[in-house]
Coordinates of C-alpha atoms in Angstrom, one line a residue:
Chain T
M11 CA -61.5 97.6 -1.2
P12 CA -64.7 99.2 -0.1
S13 CA -66.1 96.0 1.4
T14 CA -63.3 96.0 4.2
D15 CA -64.7 99.4 5.3
R16 CA -67.8 97.9 6.5
P17 CA -68.0 97.3 10.3
A18 CA -67.8 93.7 11.3
G19 CA -71.1 91.8 11.6
H20 CA -72.8 93.6 8.8
P21 CA -74.0 91.3 6.0
P22 CA -71.9 91.3 2.8
P23 CA -73.4 93.1 -0.2
G24 CA -76.1 91.1 -1.9
T25 CA -77.3 89.4 1.3
P26 CA -80.9 90.3 1.8
P27 CA -81.8 92.1 5.0
A28 CA -83.0 89.8 7.8
V29 CA -86.7 89.0 7.7
T30 CA -88.4 88.7 11.1
A31 CA -91.7 87.1 12.1
E32 CA -93.0 90.6 12.5
D33 CA -92.2 91.4 8.9
V34 CA -94.1 88.3 7.8
G35 CA -96.9 89.4 10.1
R36 CA -97.1 92.8 8.4
V37 CA -97.3 91.2 5.0
F38 CA -99.9 88.9 6.3
R39 CA -102.1 91.8 7.6
S40 CA -101.9 93.7 4.4
E41 CA -102.0 90.9 1.8
Y42 CA -104.2 88.2 3.4
G43 CA -107.4 89.6 2.0
R44 CA -106.0 90.0 -1.5
A45 CA -104.6 86.5 -1.5
V46 CA -107.8 84.9 -0.2
A47 CA -109.9 86.8 -2.7
V48 CA -107.7 85.7 -5.7
L49 CA -107.6 82.1 -4.5
T50 CA -111.4 82.0 -3.9
R51 CA -111.9 82.9 -7.5
V52 CA -109.4 80.3 -8.7
L53 CA -110.6 77.5 -6.4
G54 CA -114.3 78.4 -6.1
S55 CA -114.2 77.8 -2.3
I56 CA -113.5 80.2 0.5
D57 CA -112.4 77.4 2.8
A58 CA -109.9 76.0 0.4
A59 CA -108.7 79.5 -0.4
E60 CA -108.1 80.2 3.3
D61 CA -106.3 76.9 3.9
A62 CA -104.1 77.5 0.9
V63 CA -103.2 81.1 1.9
Q64 CA -102.5 80.1 5.5
E65 CA -100.2 77.3 4.3
A66 CA -98.4 79.8 2.1
F67 CA -97.8 82.1 5.1
A68 CA -96.6 79.2 7.2
A69 CA -94.2 78.5 4.4
A70 CA -93.2 82.2 4.3
L71 CA -92.4 82.1 8.1
R72 CA -90.1 79.2 7.5
T73 CA -88.3 80.3 4.3
W74 CA -88.2 84.1 4.2
P75 CA -85.9 84.5 7.2
Q76 CA -83.4 82.3 5.3
T77 CA -84.0 83.5 1.7
G78 CA -84.9 87.1 2.5
M79 CA -88.1 88.9 1.4
P80 CA -89.0 87.9 -2.2
P81 CA -89.2 90.7 -4.8
S82 CA -93.0 90.6 -4.7
P83 CA -94.3 89.2 -1.4
P84 CA -98.0 89.4 -2.5
G85 CA -97.1 87.5 -5.8
W86 CA -95.0 85.0 -3.8
V87 CA -98.0 84.3 -1.4
V88 CA -100.6 83.9 -4.2
T89 CA -98.3 81.7 -6.3
T90 CA -97.3 79.5 -3.3
A91 CA -100.9 79.2 -2.1
R92 CA -102.1 78.4 -5.6
N93 CA -99.5 75.7 -6.0
R94 CA -100.2 74.2 -2.6
A95 CA -103.9 74.1 -3.4
I96 CA -103.3 72.4 -6.7
D97 CA -101.0 69.8 -5.1
R98 CA -103.6 69.1 -2.5
L99 CA -106.4 68.8 -5.1
R100 CA -104.2 66.4 -7.1
R101 CA -103.5 64.3 -4.1
E102 CA -107.1 64.2 -2.9
A103 CA -109.2 64.2 -6.1
T104 CA -110.2 61.0 -7.6
R105 CA -110.6 60.6 -11.3
E106 CA -114.4 60.7 -10.9
D107 CA -114.3 63.9 -8.9
R108 CA -115.4 66.1 -11.8
Q109 CA -115.6 69.3 -9.8
A110 CA -112.0 69.0 -8.5
Q111 CA -110.8 68.1 -12.0
A112 CA -112.6 71.2 -13.3
V113 CA -110.9 73.4 -10.7
L114 CA -107.5 71.9 -11.5
L115 CA -107.9 72.6 -15.1
H116 CA -109.2 76.1 -14.4
A117 CA -106.3 76.8 -12.0
Q118 CA -103.7 75.6 -14.4
L119 CA -105.1 78.0 -17.1
Q120 CA -104.9 80.9 -14.7
P121 CA -101.7 83.0 -14.7
A122 CA -99.5 82.1 -11.8
E123 CA -99.4 85.7 -10.5
P124 CA -102.0 88.4 -10.5
T125 CA -100.4 90.3 -13.5
E126 CA -103.0 92.9 -13.9
E127 CA -104.3 95.1 -11.1
G128 CA -107.9 95.0 -12.6
P129 CA -109.0 91.4 -11.8
V130 CA -107.3 91.6 -8.4
R131 CA -109.3 94.6 -7.4
D132 CA -112.4 92.9 -8.6
D133 CA -111.5 89.8 -6.5
R134 CA -111.4 91.7 -3.3
L135 CA -114.5 93.6 -4.1
R136 CA -116.3 90.4 -4.9
L137 CA -115.2 88.9 -1.6
L138 CA -116.4 92.0 0.3
F139 CA -119.8 91.8 -1.3
T140 CA -120.0 88.1 -0.6
C141 CA -119.2 88.7 3.0
C142 CA -121.8 91.4 3.2
H143 CA -124.6 89.6 1.4
P144 CA -128.0 90.4 2.9
A145 CA -128.7 86.7 3.4
L146 CA -126.1 86.8 6.2
S147 CA -126.8 88.4 9.6
T148 CA -125.0 91.7 10.3
A149 CA -123.0 90.0 13.0
A150 CA -121.9 87.3 10.5
Q151 CA -121.2 90.0 7.9
V152 CA -118.9 91.9 10.2
A153 CA -117.1 88.7 11.4
L154 CA -116.5 87.4 7.9
T155 CA -115.3 90.7 6.6
L156 CA -112.7 91.1 9.4
R157 CA -111.7 87.5 9.0
L158 CA -111.5 87.2 5.2
L159 CA -110.5 90.7 4.2
G160 CA -108.8 91.9 7.3
G161 CA -107.0 88.7 8.1
L162 CA -107.9 89.0 11.8
T163 CA -107.9 85.7 13.7
T164 CA -111.1 84.4 15.2
A165 CA -109.7 85.1 18.6
E166 CA -109.0 88.7 17.7
I167 CA -112.5 89.2 16.3
A168 CA -114.1 87.5 19.3
R169 CA -112.1 89.8 21.6
A170 CA -113.2 92.9 19.7
F171 CA -116.8 92.0 19.9
L172 CA -116.6 90.6 23.4
V173 CA -118.0 87.2 22.6
P174 CA -116.4 83.9 23.6
E175 CA -114.0 82.6 21.0
P176 CA -116.1 79.4 20.4
T177 CA -119.1 81.5 19.7
M178 CA -117.3 83.6 17.2
A179 CA -115.7 80.5 15.6
Q180 CA -119.2 79.0 15.2
R181 CA -120.5 82.2 13.7
I182 CA -117.8 82.3 11.1
V183 CA -118.1 78.5 10.3
R184 CA -121.9 78.9 9.9
A185 CA -121.6 82.0 7.7
K186 CA -119.1 80.2 5.4
A187 CA -121.3 77.1 5.3
K188 CA -124.3 79.3 4.3
I189 CA -122.3 80.9 1.5
R190 CA -121.4 77.4 0.3
D191 CA -124.7 75.6 0.8
A192 CA -127.1 78.4 -0.2
G193 CA -125.0 79.3 -3.2
I194 CA -124.3 82.9 -2.2
P195 CA -122.5 84.2 -5.3
Y196 CA -119.0 85.4 -5.3
R197 CA -119.4 88.5 -7.4
V198 CA -120.1 92.2 -7.3
P199 CA -123.8 92.7 -7.7
R200 CA -125.2 94.0 -10.9
E201 CA -125.6 97.8 -11.3
A202 CA -129.3 97.8 -10.4
D203 CA -128.6 96.1 -7.0
L204 CA -125.4 97.9 -6.2
P205 CA -126.7 100.9 -4.2
D206 CA -128.6 98.6 -1.8
R207 CA -125.8 96.2 -1.4
L208 CA -123.2 98.9 -1.1
R209 CA -125.1 100.3 1.8
A210 CA -124.6 97.0 3.7
V211 CA -120.9 97.0 2.9
L212 CA -120.4 100.6 4.1
A213 CA -122.5 99.8 7.2
V214 CA -120.2 96.9 8.1
V215 CA -117.1 99.0 7.7
Y216 CA -118.6 101.8 9.8
L217 CA -119.7 99.3 12.4
V218 CA -116.1 98.1 12.7
Y219 CA -114.9 101.7 13.1
N220 CA -117.6 102.5 15.7
E221 CA -116.8 99.5 17.8
G222 CA -113.2 100.7 17.8
W223 CA -114.1 104.4 18.4
S224 CA -116.4 103.7 21.3
A225 CA -116.3 100.2 22.5
S226 CA -119.7 99.2 23.7
S227 CA -118.3 97.8 26.9
G228 CA -114.9 97.1 28.4
A229 CA -112.3 99.2 30.1
E230 CA -110.8 101.2 27.2
L231 CA -112.8 103.8 25.3
V232 CA -110.9 103.3 22.0
R233 CA -109.7 100.2 20.3
E234 CA -107.1 101.4 17.9
D235 CA -106.7 98.2 16.0
L236 CA -110.4 98.1 15.0
C237 CA -110.3 101.8 14.0
A238 CA -107.2 101.1 11.9
E239 CA -108.8 98.1 10.3
A240 CA -111.9 100.0 9.4
I241 CA -109.9 102.8 7.8
R242 CA -107.9 100.2 5.8
L243 CA -111.1 98.7 4.5
G244 CA -112.5 102.2 3.8
R245 CA -109.4 103.0 1.8
L246 CA -109.8 99.7 -0.1
L247 CA -113.4 100.6 -0.9
V248 CA -112.5 104.0 -2.3
E249 CA -109.7 102.5 -4.3
L250 CA -112.0 99.9 -5.7
M251 CA -115.0 102.2 -6.2
P252 CA -113.7 105.7 -6.7
D253 CA -117.0 106.8 -8.3
E254 CA -119.1 106.0 -5.3
P255 CA -119.4 109.3 -3.3
E256 CA -120.7 107.5 -0.2
A257 CA -117.7 105.3 0.0
V258 CA -115.5 108.4 -0.2
G259 CA -117.8 110.1 2.4
L260 CA -117.4 107.2 4.8
L261 CA -113.6 107.2 4.5
A262 CA -113.6 111.0 5.0
L263 CA -115.8 110.6 8.1
M264 CA -113.5 108.0 9.6
L265 CA -110.4 110.0 8.9
L266 CA -111.9 113.1 10.5
L267 CA -112.9 111.2 13.6
E268 CA -109.6 109.5 13.7
S269 CA -107.7 112.8 13.5
R270 CA -109.1 113.7 16.9
R271 CA -108.4 110.4 18.6
A272 CA -105.3 111.5 20.5
A273 CA -107.2 114.6 21.9
R274 CA -110.3 112.6 22.7
T275 CA -108.8 111.1 25.9
S276 CA -106.9 112.7 28.7
P277 CA -103.4 111.3 29.7
G278 CA -105.3 109.3 32.3
G279 CA -107.5 107.8 29.6
D280 CA -110.7 109.8 30.4
L281 CA -113.1 111.0 27.7
V282 CA -112.6 114.6 26.6
L283 CA -115.5 116.1 24.7
L284 CA -115.1 117.8 21.4
A285 CA -115.6 121.3 22.9
E286 CA -112.8 120.7 25.5
Q287 CA -110.2 119.0 23.3
D288 CA -106.8 120.5 22.7
R289 CA -107.0 121.1 19.0
G290 CA -103.3 121.3 18.7
R291 CA -103.3 117.5 19.3
W292 CA -105.5 116.8 16.3
D293 CA -103.7 115.0 13.5
A294 CA -103.3 117.8 10.8
A295 CA -102.5 115.3 8.0
L296 CA -105.7 113.3 8.7
V297 CA -107.8 116.5 9.0
A298 CA -106.4 117.7 5.6
E299 CA -107.0 114.4 3.9
G300 CA -110.5 114.1 5.4
Q301 CA -111.4 117.7 4.3
R302 CA -110.1 117.1 0.8
L303 CA -112.2 113.9 0.5
V304 CA -115.3 115.7 1.8
R305 CA -114.9 118.4 -0.9
Q306 CA -114.2 115.7 -3.5
C307 CA -117.4 113.7 -2.8
L308 CA -119.7 116.6 -2.2
R309 CA -118.7 117.9 -5.7
R310 CA -120.6 115.0 -7.1
D311 CA -123.8 116.5 -5.7
R312 CA -125.2 113.1 -4.5
P313 CA -125.0 113.7 -0.8
G314 CA -125.7 110.7 1.4
P315 CA -125.6 110.1 5.1
Y316 CA -121.9 109.4 5.3
Q317 CA -121.0 112.4 3.2
L318 CA -123.1 114.7 5.4
Q319 CA -121.7 113.3 8.6
A320 CA -118.2 113.8 7.1
A321 CA -119.1 117.3 6.2
I322 CA -120.3 118.0 9.7
N323 CA -117.0 116.7 11.1
A324 CA -115.2 118.8 8.5
V325 CA -116.9 121.9 9.9
H326 CA -115.8 121.0 13.4
S327 CA -112.2 120.4 12.2
E328 CA -112.1 123.8 10.5
A329 CA -112.7 125.7 13.8
V330 CA -109.5 126.8 15.5
T331 CA -111.3 126.9 18.9
A332 CA -114.6 125.3 19.9
S333 CA -116.2 128.8 20.0
D334 CA -115.2 129.4 16.4
T335 CA -117.4 126.5 15.3
D336 CA -119.8 127.4 12.5
W337 CA -122.9 125.9 14.3
R338 CA -125.3 127.3 11.7
Q339 CA -123.5 125.3 9.0
V340 CA -123.5 122.3 11.3
L341 CA -127.2 122.7 11.9
A342 CA -127.9 123.1 8.1
L343 CA -126.0 119.9 7.5
Y344 CA -128.0 118.1 10.2
D345 CA -131.3 119.4 8.6
H346 CA -130.2 117.8 5.4
L347 CA -129.1 114.6 7.2
L348 CA -132.4 114.3 9.1
A349 CA -134.3 114.7 5.8
L350 CA -132.3 111.8 4.4
S351 CA -132.3 109.5 7.4
P352 CA -135.1 110.6 9.8
T353 CA -134.0 108.5 12.7
P354 CA -134.3 109.6 16.4
V355 CA -130.5 109.3 16.8
V356 CA -129.9 111.8 14.0
A357 CA -132.7 114.0 15.5
L358 CA -130.8 113.8 18.9
H359 CA -127.5 115.0 17.3
R360 CA -129.3 117.7 15.4
A361 CA -130.8 118.9 18.8
V362 CA -127.2 119.4 20.1
A363 CA -126.6 121.8 17.2
V364 CA -129.9 123.5 17.8
A365 CA -128.8 124.1 21.4
E366 CA -125.7 125.9 20.1
V367 CA -127.6 128.1 17.6
E368 CA -130.9 128.7 19.4
G369 CA -130.1 127.8 23.0
P370 CA -130.7 124.9 25.3
A371 CA -134.5 125.4 25.9
P372 CA -135.7 124.8 22.3
A373 CA -133.2 121.9 22.0
L374 CA -134.6 120.3 25.2
E375 CA -138.1 120.7 23.7
L376 CA -136.9 118.6 20.7
V377 CA -135.0 116.0 22.8
D378 CA -138.0 115.4 25.1
H379 CA -140.1 114.3 22.1
L380 CA -137.6 111.6 21.1
D381 CA -138.3 108.0 21.9
L382 CA -134.8 107.0 22.9
G383 CA -135.1 106.1 26.5
D384 CA -132.9 103.0 26.1
Y385 CA -129.9 105.0 24.7
H386 CA -127.5 106.3 27.3
V387 CA -126.5 109.2 25.0
F388 CA -130.1 110.5 24.9
H389 CA -130.0 110.8 28.7
A390 CA -126.5 112.4 28.7
V391 CA -127.6 115.0 26.1
R392 CA -130.8 115.7 28.2
A393 CA -128.7 116.0 31.3
D394 CA -126.4 118.5 29.7
L395 CA -129.2 120.7 28.4
L396 CA -130.9 120.6 31.8
R397 CA -127.6 121.5 33.4
R398 CA -127.2 124.5 31.1
L399 CA -130.8 125.6 31.9
G400 CA -129.9 125.5 35.6
R401 CA -132.3 122.7 36.3
R402 CA -129.6 120.8 38.4
Q403 CA -131.8 118.3 40.1
E404 CA -133.4 117.1 36.9
A405 CA -130.0 117.1 35.3
A406 CA -128.7 114.8 38.1
G407 CA -131.6 112.5 37.5
A408 CA -130.8 112.4 33.8
Y409 CA -127.1 111.6 34.5
D410 CA -128.3 108.7 36.7
A411 CA -130.4 107.4 33.8
A412 CA -127.4 107.7 31.5
L413 CA -125.2 105.9 34.0
A414 CA -127.7 103.1 34.3
L415 CA -127.3 102.4 30.6
A416 CA -123.7 103.2 29.7
G417 CA -121.5 100.1 29.5
N418 CA -118.1 101.6 28.8
A419 CA -115.9 102.3 31.9
R420 CA -114.5 105.6 30.5
E421 CA -117.8 106.9 29.5
R422 CA -119.2 106.0 32.9
A423 CA -116.4 107.9 34.6
F424 CA -117.1 110.9 32.5
L425 CA -120.8 110.8 33.3
E426 CA -120.0 110.4 37.0
R427 CA -117.9 113.5 37.0
R428 CA -120.6 115.4 35.3
R429 CA -123.1 114.0 37.8
A430 CA -121.0 115.2 40.6
G431 CA -120.8 118.7 39.0
V432 CA -124.6 119.2 39.2
S433 CA -125.0 117.5 42.5
T434 CA -126.8 119.9 44.9
T435 CA -125.6 118.2 48.0
Chain X
M12 CA -127.3 74.8 -10.9
K13 CA -128.6 74.5 -7.4
Q14 CA -132.1 73.6 -6.4
Y15 CA -134.1 75.8 -4.0
L16 CA -137.3 75.4 -2.1
L17 CA -139.4 78.6 -1.9
S18 CA -142.1 78.2 0.6
I19 CA -144.9 80.6 1.4
Y20 CA -145.8 81.3 5.0
Q21 CA -149.4 82.0 5.3
P22 CA -151.5 83.1 8.3
D23 CA -154.4 80.8 9.1
G24 CA -157.9 82.4 9.0
P25 CA -160.4 83.6 6.5
I26 CA -159.6 83.4 2.8
P27 CA -159.1 86.8 1.2
S28 CA -161.8 88.2 -1.1
A29 CA -162.2 86.9 -4.7
D30 CA -160.8 90.1 -6.3
V31 CA -157.7 89.9 -4.0
L32 CA -157.2 86.2 -4.9
E33 CA -157.8 86.9 -8.5
K34 CA -155.0 89.5 -8.6
V35 CA -152.6 87.3 -6.6
G36 CA -153.4 84.4 -9.0
R37 CA -152.7 86.5 -12.1
E38 CA -149.4 87.7 -10.7
L39 CA -148.4 84.2 -9.7
H40 CA -149.3 82.9 -13.1
A41 CA -147.0 85.6 -14.7
L42 CA -144.3 84.7 -12.2
N43 CA -144.5 81.0 -13.1
E44 CA -144.4 81.7 -16.8
D45 CA -141.2 83.8 -16.2
I46 CA -139.6 81.0 -14.1
K47 CA -140.4 78.6 -17.0
A48 CA -139.0 81.0 -19.6
A49 CA -135.8 81.2 -17.6
G50 CA -135.4 77.5 -17.5
S51 CA -135.7 77.4 -13.7
W52 CA -139.0 75.6 -13.4
V53 CA -139.3 72.3 -11.5
F54 CA -142.6 72.4 -9.6
T55 CA -145.1 74.6 -7.8
G56 CA -148.2 73.9 -5.8
G57 CA -150.6 75.5 -3.3
L58 CA -151.7 73.5 -0.2
H59 CA -155.1 73.1 1.4
D60 CA -155.4 74.7 4.8
P61 CA -153.5 73.0 7.7
A62 CA -156.7 71.4 9.0
S63 CA -156.5 69.1 6.0
A64 CA -153.1 67.8 7.2
T65 CA -152.4 64.4 8.9
V66 CA -149.3 63.5 10.7
V67 CA -148.1 59.9 10.7
R68 CA -145.3 58.7 13.0
V69 CA -144.1 55.3 14.0
R70 CA -143.3 54.9 17.7
G71 CA -142.0 51.6 19.0
G72 CA -143.3 49.9 16.0
E73 CA -146.8 51.3 16.5
V74 CA -148.2 53.7 13.8
L75 CA -149.7 56.8 15.3
T76 CA -151.8 58.9 13.1
T77 CA -153.0 62.3 14.2
D78 CA -155.3 64.9 12.7
G79 CA -153.9 68.4 12.0
P80 CA -150.5 69.9 11.1
Y81 CA -147.2 68.8 12.7
V82 CA -146.7 72.2 14.4
E83 CA -149.6 74.2 15.8
G84 CA -149.3 77.8 15.1
K85 CA -150.9 80.9 13.6
E86 CA -149.0 80.5 10.3
H87 CA -148.5 77.4 8.1
L88 CA -146.9 76.4 4.9
G89 CA -149.3 77.5 2.3
G90 CA -147.6 76.5 -0.9
L91 CA -144.2 76.0 -2.5
W92 CA -142.0 76.2 -5.5
V93 CA -139.0 74.1 -6.4
V94 CA -136.7 76.0 -8.8
N95 CA -133.3 75.6 -10.3
A96 CA -131.1 78.6 -10.1
P97 CA -127.4 79.3 -10.7
D98 CA -127.0 81.0 -7.3
L99 CA -128.9 82.3 -4.3
D100 CA -129.4 85.8 -5.8
V101 CA -131.5 84.4 -8.6
A102 CA -133.6 82.4 -6.2
L103 CA -134.0 85.4 -4.0
G104 CA -135.2 87.3 -7.1
W105 CA -138.0 84.8 -7.7
A106 CA -138.8 84.9 -3.9
E107 CA -139.1 88.7 -4.0
R108 CA -141.6 88.5 -6.8
A109 CA -143.6 85.7 -5.1
S110 CA -143.6 87.8 -1.9
R111 CA -144.9 90.9 -3.8
A112 CA -147.6 88.9 -5.4
T113 CA -148.8 87.1 -2.2
T114 CA -147.9 89.9 0.3
L115 CA -146.5 87.0 2.4
P116 CA -143.0 86.0 3.5
I117 CA -141.2 83.5 1.4
E118 CA -138.5 81.2 2.9
V119 CA -135.7 80.2 0.5
R120 CA -133.8 77.1 1.3
P121 CA -131.2 75.2 -0.8
F122 CA -131.6 71.5 -1.4
H123 CA -128.6 69.3 -0.9
D124 CA -126.8 68.7 -4.1
R125 CA -127.7 65.2 -5.4
A126 CA -124.1 64.2 -5.1
E127 CA -124.2 64.9 -1.4
Y128 CA -126.5 61.9 -0.8

């Protein structure tokens, strides 16, 4: 009998594998946003949707370890949440409560599970556009997106953005109240408004990535959880809007940056610049995916800022060593980017490419005309150009200016080492 | 349907020239006609300048009446619309047109639902 061959202690055939709290947590992270989006459509209320989905996950934590993972965890969560919400409405709604009655009727007519992928995709997209509505502040947009689509707790979001938890909780409560009271619609904007509104959505996702890539303060340079969350949202956007080249461009940009993360810090956690990175430590799979996406979006010939930044990073990722970098190509892409978004920060990055193609003197000339005195990177770039021109004393002064403005401990350590390198004493 | 207040914030000072006002008036008239055509219309009106305002408050049973607007400032409420709209985006659309016509900022605020009282 084959079953006697099994070592003792193994479950008999047919017994589902044990489900741990971590397994439920994984499902929570990947399915929370989808479930809240579906329930928001069914119930017409973000708060009611969140309550129902959280109840469903609490139920999952109790039952899955006993029953095993259901065949479709997302379907189980949506169905359970929907049934809980209907039960609650039945208990709480009075006969005169016409809105609750309408929701009950509507909910009962809906299929129990998201049977088609189409409407579900739309639900998440609708929720993302609702979170990123221009009537909400950027801070509220970011917090709501992480909360409702990323399933991050208020405490996690507060930690990521270094604000006290009550502040973040209040921000989220106020944003949800504004959606409800002001009547911010739960829908994807019409075609004519889409480009403007998509810009806000992409900006929020990139902001999350940037906060992870280079935390504005704190001890660690990189916050991997935020980078991962932004990439997950970026993948979702591309899945939902495959025809938007800027969405593809943003994902490509994040993947190419992400491919270098391991090489970007030394074993001690210090910042390592692109030119000095061990390129063998770059994640080849992410590089390949990012480059493929860059080619895919640029083929549409509607280049936007994210596509161009992705293309610049693709050029870097193609160079086997730093000295192989095709700086002329990088500069050409920066010329294009500066024409599209003529901001001083883009001009500053372009000047770095100018330094590689034409030398530090013309680059310094460009940098000195920029009005970026409050930005530590401006002083760091100036310092580097001055150092390369042998103007050590001025370089030291510029490093001091950068140090006075940099908030991240790892960046500060890097600048201090550079400062020591040009110190004449 | 929700109800929204659209209010115009207007700098105090000299009244713009007749041609400017004439153009603004024409655009606002067209906007009002479109709001009516959309079934959103409730009310609109322009206000006299803030010097025409009077504030009444009762303190300890005493009525105190003061000349001038409630808040002193360089800008004051210059006029308003009350519109019905299915959601904020529609109200913001009317506000955008009002802002284009008047070249002034328009604040959009939802009223409480009547059931909330």
